[in-house]
Coordinates of C-alpha atoms and ligand atoms in Angstrom, one line a residue:
M1 CA 0.2 0.0 0.1
A2 CA 1.3 3.5 -0.9
K3 CA 2.5 5.4 2.2
V4 CA 0.5 8.8 3.1
P5 CA 2.7 11.8 3.6
F6 CA 1.5 13.2 7.0
G7 CA 1.7 16.9 7.6
P8 CA 1.5 18.7 10.1
T9 CA -0.6 18.6 13.6
Y10 CA -3.5 21.2 14.4
H11 CA -1.0 22.5 16.7
E12 CA 1.5 23.2 14.7
M13 CA -0.7 24.6 11.7
L14 CA -1.4 27.1 14.4
Y15 CA 2.4 27.7 15.8
P16 CA 4.5 27.0 12.5
E17 CA 7.2 27.5 14.5
T18 CA 6.9 24.9 16.6
I19 CA 7.6 22.6 13.0
A20 CA 11.4 21.1 13.2
P21 CA 13.1 23.8 11.8
E22 CA 14.5 22.0 8.6
I23 CA 11.4 21.1 7.5
R24 CA 9.9 24.5 8.2
A25 CA 12.7 25.8 6.1
K26 CA 12.3 23.4 3.4
A27 CA 8.5 24.2 3.2
L28 CA 9.4 27.9 3.3
K29 CA 11.2 27.3 0.1
A30 CA 8.8 25.3 -1.5
K31 CA 6.3 27.9 -1.1
E32 CA 8.1 29.9 -3.6
T33 CA 9.7 27.3 -5.9
N34 CA 7.6 24.5 -6.0
E35 CA 3.7 24.8 -5.0
L36 CA 3.5 20.9 -5.5
D37 CA 5.9 19.6 -3.5
S38 CA 4.4 18.1 -0.6
I39 CA 6.3 19.5 2.3
N40 CA 3.9 22.5 1.3
L41 CA 1.2 21.2 3.6
F42 CA 3.6 22.2 6.4
N43 CA 2.6 25.7 5.1
I44 CA -1.4 25.6 6.1
T45 CA -1.2 28.3 8.6
W46 CA -2.2 31.6 9.0
K47 CA 1.2 32.9 9.7
D48 CA 3.8 34.1 7.9
E49 CA 7.6 33.5 8.0
K50 CA 7.9 35.2 11.5
G51 CA 5.0 33.6 13.1
E52 CA 2.6 37.0 12.5
V53 CA -1.0 36.2 11.9
R54 CA -1.3 37.7 8.1
K55 CA -3.9 40.5 8.3
I56 CA -4.9 44.2 7.2
V57 CA -6.5 46.7 9.3
L58 CA -8.1 49.2 6.9
P59 CA -8.0 52.6 7.0
K60 CA -10.5 54.4 9.0
E61 CA -11.5 56.9 5.6
L62 CA -12.6 53.3 4.0
T63 CA -14.6 52.0 6.7
G64 CA -16.2 55.1 8.4
T65 CA -16.0 53.5 11.7
E66 CA -13.4 54.7 14.9
A67 CA -13.4 50.8 15.6
N68 CA -10.8 48.7 14.1
I69 CA -11.5 46.6 11.1
V70 CA -8.9 43.7 11.1
V71 CA -9.0 41.7 8.3
M72 CA -7.3 38.0 8.3
L73 CA -5.8 37.3 4.7
G74 CA -6.6 33.7 3.1
K75 CA -5.0 34.4 0.6
Y76 CA -1.3 33.0 1.5
F77 CA -2.6 29.8 1.9
P78 CA -1.1 27.4 -0.6
S79 CA -3.6 26.9 -3.3
G80 CA -4.8 30.3 -2.6
S81 CA -7.3 30.2 0.2
H82 CA -7.9 29.3 3.4
K83 CA -10.2 26.7 3.0
V84 CA -6.9 24.2 2.1
G85 CA -7.0 23.9 5.5
P86 CA -10.1 22.1 6.3
A87 CA -9.7 20.0 3.2
Y88 CA -6.7 19.0 4.7
A89 CA -7.5 18.3 8.2
T90 CA -10.8 16.5 7.0
L91 CA -7.9 14.2 4.6
I92 CA -5.7 13.5 7.4
E93 CA -8.3 12.7 9.9
G94 CA -9.9 10.1 7.4
C95 CA -6.4 8.4 7.2
V96 CA -6.0 8.3 10.7
D97 CA -9.2 6.8 11.5
G98 CA -8.4 4.2 9.0
E99 CA -11.2 5.0 7.1
I100 CA -9.1 6.8 3.8
L101 CA -7.1 5.0 2.0
P102 CA -4.0 5.6 -0.6
G103 CA -4.2 3.5 -3.8
E104 CA -7.9 2.5 -2.6
H105 CA -10.1 5.1 -2.1
T106 CA -11.2 8.1 -4.5
I107 CA -11.8 11.3 -2.8
L108 CA -15.0 13.3 -3.4
G109 CA -14.9 17.0 -2.8
P110 CA -18.7 18.8 -2.7
S111 CA -17.9 22.3 -3.2
T112 CA -18.9 26.1 -4.8
G113 CA -14.9 26.0 -5.5
N114 CA -12.4 27.0 -3.4
F115 CA -12.8 23.7 -1.0
G116 CA -12.7 21.5 -4.2
I117 CA -9.4 23.7 -5.2
G118 CA -8.6 22.9 -1.8
V119 CA -8.9 19.3 -2.2
S120 CA -7.6 19.2 -5.5
Y121 CA -4.2 20.4 -4.4
I122 CA -4.4 18.7 -1.1
C123 CA -4.8 15.2 -2.8
N124 CA -1.9 16.1 -5.3
L125 CA 0.3 16.9 -2.7
M126 CA -0.9 13.3 -0.6
G127 CA -1.6 10.7 -3.8
Y128 CA -5.1 11.0 -4.3
E129 CA -7.5 11.0 -6.8
A130 CA -9.9 13.5 -6.7
V131 CA -13.3 14.2 -8.1
V132 CA -14.7 18.1 -7.3
I133 CA -18.5 18.0 -7.5
M134 CA -19.7 21.4 -7.9
P135 CA -22.3 24.1 -9.9
D136 CA -21.6 24.3 -13.6
N137 CA -21.9 28.6 -13.3
M138 CA -19.0 29.6 -11.3
S139 CA -16.1 31.8 -12.3
K140 CA -13.9 29.6 -14.8
E141 CA -10.8 30.7 -12.6
R142 CA -12.0 27.9 -10.2
Y143 CA -12.3 25.5 -13.0
D144 CA -9.1 26.2 -14.7
R145 CA -7.2 25.5 -10.8
I146 CA -9.3 22.4 -10.5
R147 CA -7.9 21.4 -13.6
K148 CA -4.6 22.0 -13.2
Y149 CA -4.2 20.4 -9.6
G150 CA -5.3 17.3 -11.3
A151 CA -8.6 16.2 -10.2
K152 CA -11.8 15.4 -12.4
L153 CA -14.9 17.8 -12.0
D154 CA -18.5 16.8 -11.7
L155 CA -20.7 19.4 -12.6
T156 CA -24.0 20.0 -11.2
P157 CA -26.7 22.3 -13.3
G158 CA -26.7 26.2 -11.1
T159 CA -24.5 28.3 -9.3
E160 CA -23.5 29.2 -6.0
S161 CA -27.2 28.8 -4.4
D162 CA -27.4 25.1 -5.3
V163 CA -24.8 23.4 -3.7
I164 CA -27.5 21.2 -2.6
L165 CA -27.8 19.5 -6.0
T166 CA -23.9 19.2 -5.2
L167 CA -24.9 17.1 -1.7
Q168 CA -27.2 15.2 -3.2
R169 CA -24.9 14.0 -6.4
T170 CA -21.8 13.4 -3.6
Y171 CA -24.7 10.6 -2.0
E172 CA -24.9 9.5 -4.7
L173 CA -21.5 8.9 -5.4
K174 CA -20.6 7.8 -2.2
K175 CA -22.8 4.1 -3.0
N176 CA -19.9 3.0 -4.6
P177 CA -17.6 1.9 -1.6
K178 CA -13.9 3.4 -3.7
N179 CA -15.6 6.7 -3.0
R180 CA -14.8 8.8 0.1
P181 CA -16.4 12.2 0.5
L182 CA -15.0 15.3 2.3
A183 CA -17.8 16.6 3.4
Q184 CA -17.6 19.7 4.6
F185 CA -21.1 20.5 5.5
E186 CA -21.0 17.9 8.1
L187 CA -17.6 16.8 9.2
M188 CA -16.4 17.9 12.5
P189 CA -12.2 18.4 11.1
N190 CA -13.6 21.7 9.6
Y191 CA -15.0 23.1 12.8
R192 CA -11.8 21.9 14.6
F193 CA -9.9 23.4 12.0
H194 CA -11.5 26.5 12.5
R195 CA -12.3 26.6 16.3
Y196 CA -8.7 25.8 16.8
V197 CA -6.3 27.1 14.1
T198 CA -8.3 30.5 12.7
G199 CA -10.0 31.4 15.9
N200 CA -6.9 31.1 18.4
S201 CA -5.3 32.6 15.1
A202 CA -7.7 35.4 15.6
I203 CA -7.3 36.3 19.0
E204 CA -3.2 36.5 18.6
A205 CA -4.5 39.0 15.1
V206 CA -5.4 41.8 17.5
K207 CA -2.6 41.7 20.2
G208 CA -1.5 45.4 20.1
I209 CA -4.8 47.3 18.3
G210 CA -7.0 48.9 20.6
N211 CA -7.8 47.0 23.6
S212 CA -5.9 43.9 22.1
R213 CA -9.5 42.0 22.5
V214 CA -12.1 41.0 19.8
A215 CA -15.5 42.6 20.2
C216 CA -17.4 41.1 17.3
F217 CA -16.4 38.4 14.8
T218 CA -17.8 38.4 11.2
S219 CA -18.0 35.6 9.1
A220 CA -20.3 34.5 5.9
P221 CA -20.8 30.9 6.4
G222 CA -20.4 28.7 3.5
S223 CA -19.7 25.6 5.0
A224 CA -20.0 27.4 8.6
G225 CA -16.5 26.0 9.4
T226 CA -15.0 29.4 9.0
I227 CA -17.6 30.9 12.0
A228 CA -16.1 28.4 14.2
A229 CA -13.5 30.6 15.0
G230 CA -16.2 32.5 16.9
D231 CA -16.4 30.0 19.4
Q232 CA -12.9 29.7 20.4
I233 CA -13.0 34.0 20.1
K234 CA -16.1 33.5 22.8
K235 CA -14.1 31.2 25.1
V236 CA -11.5 33.8 25.5
F237 CA -13.8 37.2 25.1
P238 CA -17.1 35.9 25.8
E239 CA -18.4 39.9 25.3
A240 CA -17.3 39.5 21.6
K241 CA -20.6 39.0 19.3
I242 CA -20.5 36.8 16.7
V243 CA -22.3 37.2 13.5
A244 CA -23.3 35.1 10.5
L245 CA -23.5 37.4 7.1
E246 CA -25.7 36.6 3.9
P247 CA -26.5 37.5 1.0
Y248 CA -30.0 40.0 0.9
E249 CA -30.7 38.0 -2.1
C250 CA -30.6 35.0 0.0
S251 CA -31.4 35.5 3.5
T252 CA -32.0 31.8 4.5
L253 CA -30.8 32.0 8.6
A254 CA -32.0 35.1 8.9
D255 CA -35.9 34.9 7.3
G256 CA -35.5 31.3 5.2
G257 CA -35.2 33.3 1.9
R258 CA -33.6 31.7 -0.5
G259 CA -32.5 33.4 -4.3
Q260 CA -29.8 33.5 -7.1
H261 CA -26.8 36.1 -5.5
R262 CA -23.3 36.8 -6.8
I263 CA -21.4 36.4 -3.6
E264 CA -19.0 32.8 -4.6
G265 CA -18.4 30.7 -1.3
I266 CA -21.8 31.6 0.5
G267 CA -25.7 31.9 1.0
D268 CA -25.7 27.7 0.0
K269 CA -29.3 28.1 1.0
M270 CA -29.2 26.0 4.5
C271 CA -28.2 25.5 7.8
T272 CA -25.3 23.7 7.5
L273 CA -24.7 20.8 9.7
I274 CA -21.5 22.0 11.6
H275 CA -23.0 25.3 12.1
N276 CA -23.1 25.9 16.0
I277 CA -26.1 27.8 16.1
N278 CA -25.7 28.4 20.1
T279 CA -22.7 30.9 19.8
T280 CA -24.5 32.8 16.8
D281 CA -25.6 36.2 17.9
F282 CA -27.0 37.9 14.6
V283 CA -27.0 37.7 11.1
A284 CA -26.5 40.7 8.6
L285 CA -27.3 40.8 5.5
I286 CA -25.2 42.5 2.7
S287 CA -26.6 42.9 -1.0
D288 CA -25.0 41.0 -3.3
D289 CA -23.7 43.7 -5.8
D290 CA -22.4 45.8 -2.8
A291 CA -19.8 43.2 -2.2
V292 CA -19.0 43.2 -6.3
R293 CA -19.1 46.7 -6.7
G294 CA -16.9 46.9 -3.2
L295 CA -14.4 44.6 -4.9
K296 CA -13.8 46.6 -8.0
V297 CA -13.2 49.9 -5.6
T298 CA -10.4 48.3 -3.4
Q299 CA -9.1 46.5 -6.9
D300 CA -9.0 49.3 -9.0
G301 CA -10.2 52.6 -7.2
A302 CA -6.5 53.5 -5.4
E303 CA -6.9 57.2 -6.6
V304 CA -10.6 58.0 -5.6
L305 CA -9.6 56.4 -1.9
A306 CA -6.5 58.8 -2.0
E307 CA -9.2 61.6 -2.8
L308 CA -11.3 60.4 0.1
G309 CA -8.4 60.9 2.4
V310 CA -7.0 57.2 2.5
M311 CA -3.1 57.3 1.9
K312 CA -2.2 56.5 -1.6
T313 CA 0.2 53.5 0.0
Q314 CA -2.6 51.9 1.9
A315 CA -5.4 52.5 -0.5
L316 CA -2.6 50.7 -3.0
A317 CA -1.7 47.9 -0.7
L318 CA -5.5 46.5 -0.8
K319 CA -5.1 45.7 -4.3
N320 CA -5.2 41.9 -5.2
L321 CA -6.0 41.4 -1.4
F322 CA -9.8 40.0 -1.3
G323 CA -12.3 38.2 -3.3
V324 CA -16.8 38.7 -3.3
S325 CA -16.9 37.7 0.1
G326 CA -14.1 39.0 1.4
I327 CA -15.8 42.5 0.7
C328 CA -19.2 40.9 2.5
N329 CA -17.4 40.3 5.7
I330 CA -15.3 43.8 5.9
L331 CA -19.2 45.0 4.7
G332 CA -20.3 42.9 7.6
A333 CA -17.6 44.3 9.8
I334 CA -18.8 48.0 9.5
K335 CA -22.3 47.5 9.6
M336 CA -21.8 45.3 12.7
A337 CA -19.0 48.1 14.2
H338 CA -21.8 51.0 13.7
Y339 CA -24.5 48.6 14.9
L340 CA -22.7 47.4 18.1
K341 CA -21.7 51.7 18.3
L342 CA -18.4 50.0 19.1
G343 CA -15.0 52.6 19.4
P344 CA -10.9 53.0 18.5
D345 CA -10.6 50.5 21.4
D346 CA -12.7 47.8 19.8
N347 CA -11.5 45.2 17.3
V348 CA -14.1 43.9 14.7
V349 CA -12.3 40.4 13.2
T350 CA -13.1 39.3 9.9
I351 CA -11.8 37.1 6.9
A352 CA -10.8 37.3 3.6
T353 CA -10.8 33.4 2.6
D354 CA -9.1 34.2 -0.6
G355 CA -7.4 37.0 -3.0
F356 CA -8.6 38.6 -6.1
D357 CA -6.9 36.1 -8.2
R358 CA -10.0 33.9 -9.0
Y359 CA -11.9 36.8 -9.5
P360 CA -11.4 38.5 -12.9
S361 CA -13.9 37.5 -14.8
V362 CA -16.7 38.7 -12.0
I363 CA -15.2 41.9 -12.4
E364 CA -15.4 41.8 -16.2
E365 CA -19.1 41.0 -15.9
L366 CA -19.3 43.6 -13.7
E367 CA -17.8 46.2 -16.2
N368 CA -20.3 44.9 -18.9
R369 CA -23.4 45.1 -16.6
Y370 CA -22.6 48.8 -15.5
L371 CA -20.4 50.1 -18.6
E372 CA -19.5 53.1 -16.5
T373 CA -17.0 52.4 -14.1
E374 CA -14.5 55.1 -14.2
N375 CA -12.9 56.9 -11.0
Y376 CA -16.0 59.4 -10.8
V377 CA -18.4 55.8 -10.2
L378 CA -16.0 54.2 -8.3
K379 CA -15.7 57.3 -5.9
R380 CA -19.7 57.0 -5.7
W381 CA -19.4 53.6 -4.8
A382 CA -17.0 54.0 -2.3
R383 CA -19.0 56.6 -0.5
D384 CA -22.3 54.8 -0.8
I385 CA -21.2 50.8 0.1
F386 CA -18.2 51.5 2.7
L387 CA -18.3 55.1 4.1
K388 CA -22.8 55.3 4.1
I389 CA -23.5 51.4 4.9
D390 CA -27.0 51.2 7.2
T391 CA -27.4 49.0 10.1
E392 CA -30.5 48.1 8.8
N393 CA -31.3 44.0 7.7
I394 CA -29.6 42.6 11.3
Y395 CA -31.4 40.1 12.9
D396 CA -30.5 39.6 16.5
F397 CA -30.5 35.6 17.2
R398 CA -29.6 35.7 20.8
S399 CA -32.9 35.3 22.3
A400 CA -33.6 31.2 22.8
K401 CA -36.8 31.7 20.3
A402 CA -34.5 32.8 17.6
K403 CA -32.4 30.2 17.8
E404 CA -35.7 27.6 17.2
Q405 CA -36.0 29.2 13.9
L406 CA -32.3 28.0 13.0
Y407 CA -32.6 24.7 14.9
Q408 CA -36.0 24.3 12.7
Q409 CA -33.6 25.1 9.9
K410 CA -31.2 22.7 10.4
E411 CA -33.6 19.9 10.9
K412 CA -35.0 20.4 8.0
D413 CA -32.1 20.6 6.0
W414 CA -31.0 17.5 7.3
L415 CA -33.0 14.7 8.6
P416 CA -33.6 14.4 4.7
F417 CA -30.2 13.4 4.5
G418 CA -30.5 10.5 7.2
Y419 CA -29.1 12.6 10.1
S420 CA -31.6 11.3 13.1
K421 CA -33.4 13.9 15.2
E422 CA -31.4 12.4 18.6
Y423 CA -27.9 13.8 17.2
L424 CA -29.6 16.9 15.9
S425 CA -30.9 17.4 19.5
L426 CA -27.3 16.7 20.7
M427 CA -25.9 19.3 19.0
R428 CA -28.1 22.0 20.7
T429 CA -25.8 21.4 24.1
E430 CA -23.0 23.2 24.5
E431 CA -20.8 19.7 25.3
F432 CA -21.5 18.6 21.8
W433 CA -19.3 21.3 20.6
E434 CA -16.7 21.0 23.4
S435 CA -16.2 17.4 23.3
E436 CA -15.9 17.6 19.3
Y437 CA -13.1 20.2 20.0
E438 CA -11.5 18.5 22.5
K439 CA -10.5 15.9 20.0
V440 CA -8.2 17.7 18.2
E441 CA -5.6 16.7 20.9
Q442 CA -6.1 12.9 20.6
Y443 CA -5.9 13.6 16.3
D444 CA -2.5 15.7 17.4
R445 CA -1.1 12.6 19.1
E446 CA -2.1 10.3 16.2
I447 CA -1.0 12.5 13.4
A448 CA 2.3 13.0 15.0
R449 CA 2.7 8.7 15.9
L450 CA 2.1 8.0 12.2
R451 CA 4.4 10.5 10.7
S452 CA 7.6 8.9 12.7
G453 CA 6.4 5.9 11.7
V454 CA 5.5 4.2 14.8
Ligands
PLP1 C1 -15.0 32.9 -1.5 C2 -15.5 31.9 -0.1 N1 -16.1 32.8 1.1 C3 -16.4 32.1 1.7 C4 -16.6 30.9 2.0 C5 -16.8 30.6 3.4 O1 -16.5 30.0 4.1 P1 -16.7 28.6 5.1 O2 -17.1 27.5 4.4 O3 -16.0 28.1 6.0 O4 -17.7 29.1 5.9 C6 -16.1 30.2 1.2 C7 -16.2 28.7 1.0 O5 -16.0 27.9 0.3 C8 -15.5 30.7 0.0 O6 -15.1 30.0 -1.0

C-alpha cells in the first residue's frame, strides 16, 4: 500500500514555529519554488515566516468607523485560500481513522469552488485521486485551478445557491465504496480546524490593536467552518458578538429566504450541519452587488480612495487581497461596528477567504453590466457602499426563541440526508461542541505518531 505523506498537526498549523526547523525551512522555500511539493502541507497556517498572523487593519477613511476592522488574509495559504485547511484536516483525520486509504479510495469534494480547489490541491500533494462536485456556473478561474491540480470535475446545474444539488450528487457517488467524501458541510474536522487554528489566530491577530480584545467577529457561512473561529473567540472574550452574514438575496438563516446571488462561496440556502447555532448572536444581510462593486473599488480605486483621504500607499496595498466574499465580510464588519456603536478601542475581526486571482471574470462581468466604471463612478460606490453603510437588515439571534428558528432550519436541511433527530438534538448542547473540539489533541497525537512511522 502507498504511504501517505503526513503533514502538520493542528498545533503546528497554529504555531508553525514548532515545526522541526529543517522541515519549516524546506516548506518555506518550496512555497516560492514548487507549489506541488508535498512539503507545502507544512505551509497550511495563517502565519507568515516570522510567525505573525497575515492580516490588514483597514484604513478608517475607507471604513468610516472608529473601530479597528482587522481582516485576516486567506490568500497566502497554499492553493490561494484558507479552505485548504479544512480540506487537509478532513483528509488527514480520515487517514488517521483508517477510513481513507491511499491507492484504494477516491476522494469526493462537494464544493462551490475553494474547498474543491483545496481538495484537489491536497489530494495532489498526498497522492489521492479526487473528484470535485460543483455547480457549473461558478467563476471560470475556479475550474482552471481544479484541473491544474489534477482533479476531475463532476458538474451539477446552477450557481452558488444550488449547492444542495452537489450534496445530493455526492450522496449518490458515495454508494460506490471506492469513493470517500470530504463532506465539508457535515464533518467536524472543518469545525476543529477553524475553531482551533483560525479562532486562536484571530485572538493573536488583535494583540497590540485597540484594547487587544475581539468585540465582534463576522463571517459569511458557506460550510460554516470559518464561523467556528467565533466559538474560540467567545471562550476567550465572552463579550464578543459572533455574526453570520448572508447575501440579502439569499437570506436563509435570517428569515428562510432563498434566491440566486453573486457572492461565491457563501449563502448556500441551508443551515449546515456543522454550524454551532448556540454561539451565533446576529445574522446580517449584505447586498451581493455591493460586495462585487466594493471589490472593484478596492481593486481599481486607489486614486479615488486617496481623494477620500486614504493614504495612497494604504489604498494601493488593498489591491489583490480580497475576493467578493471578503468584501461581504468587511461590509458586515463595518455594519456591525456601527450597530454595536464600537469605538477606537474595539476590534472587529473578519476574514478574506481568498484573493482577487479567482475573480477577474467577475469584475469583467460587472463592467459589462454597468458599462461605466470610471473614477467618478468608483468614488460614488466607495461612499455609498463603505462610508454610508446602514444598520438595516440585522437580525438578533441571541434569544432561545430566535435560535429555535435556526434549529428548525437545520432539521429541515439534514433530516432528509439521514441524520437522526437525536443527533441533531445533541447538537443543541454545548457539551457536543466541546467534546468535538477536545478531539484536536487526540488527532494531533495520532498524526505525530503515524508521521514518525511508529
Ligand atoms: C470565497 C469563499 N468565501 C467564503 C467561504 C465560506 O467559508 P466557510 O465554508 O468556512 O463558511 C467560502 C467557502 O468555500 C469561500 O469559498
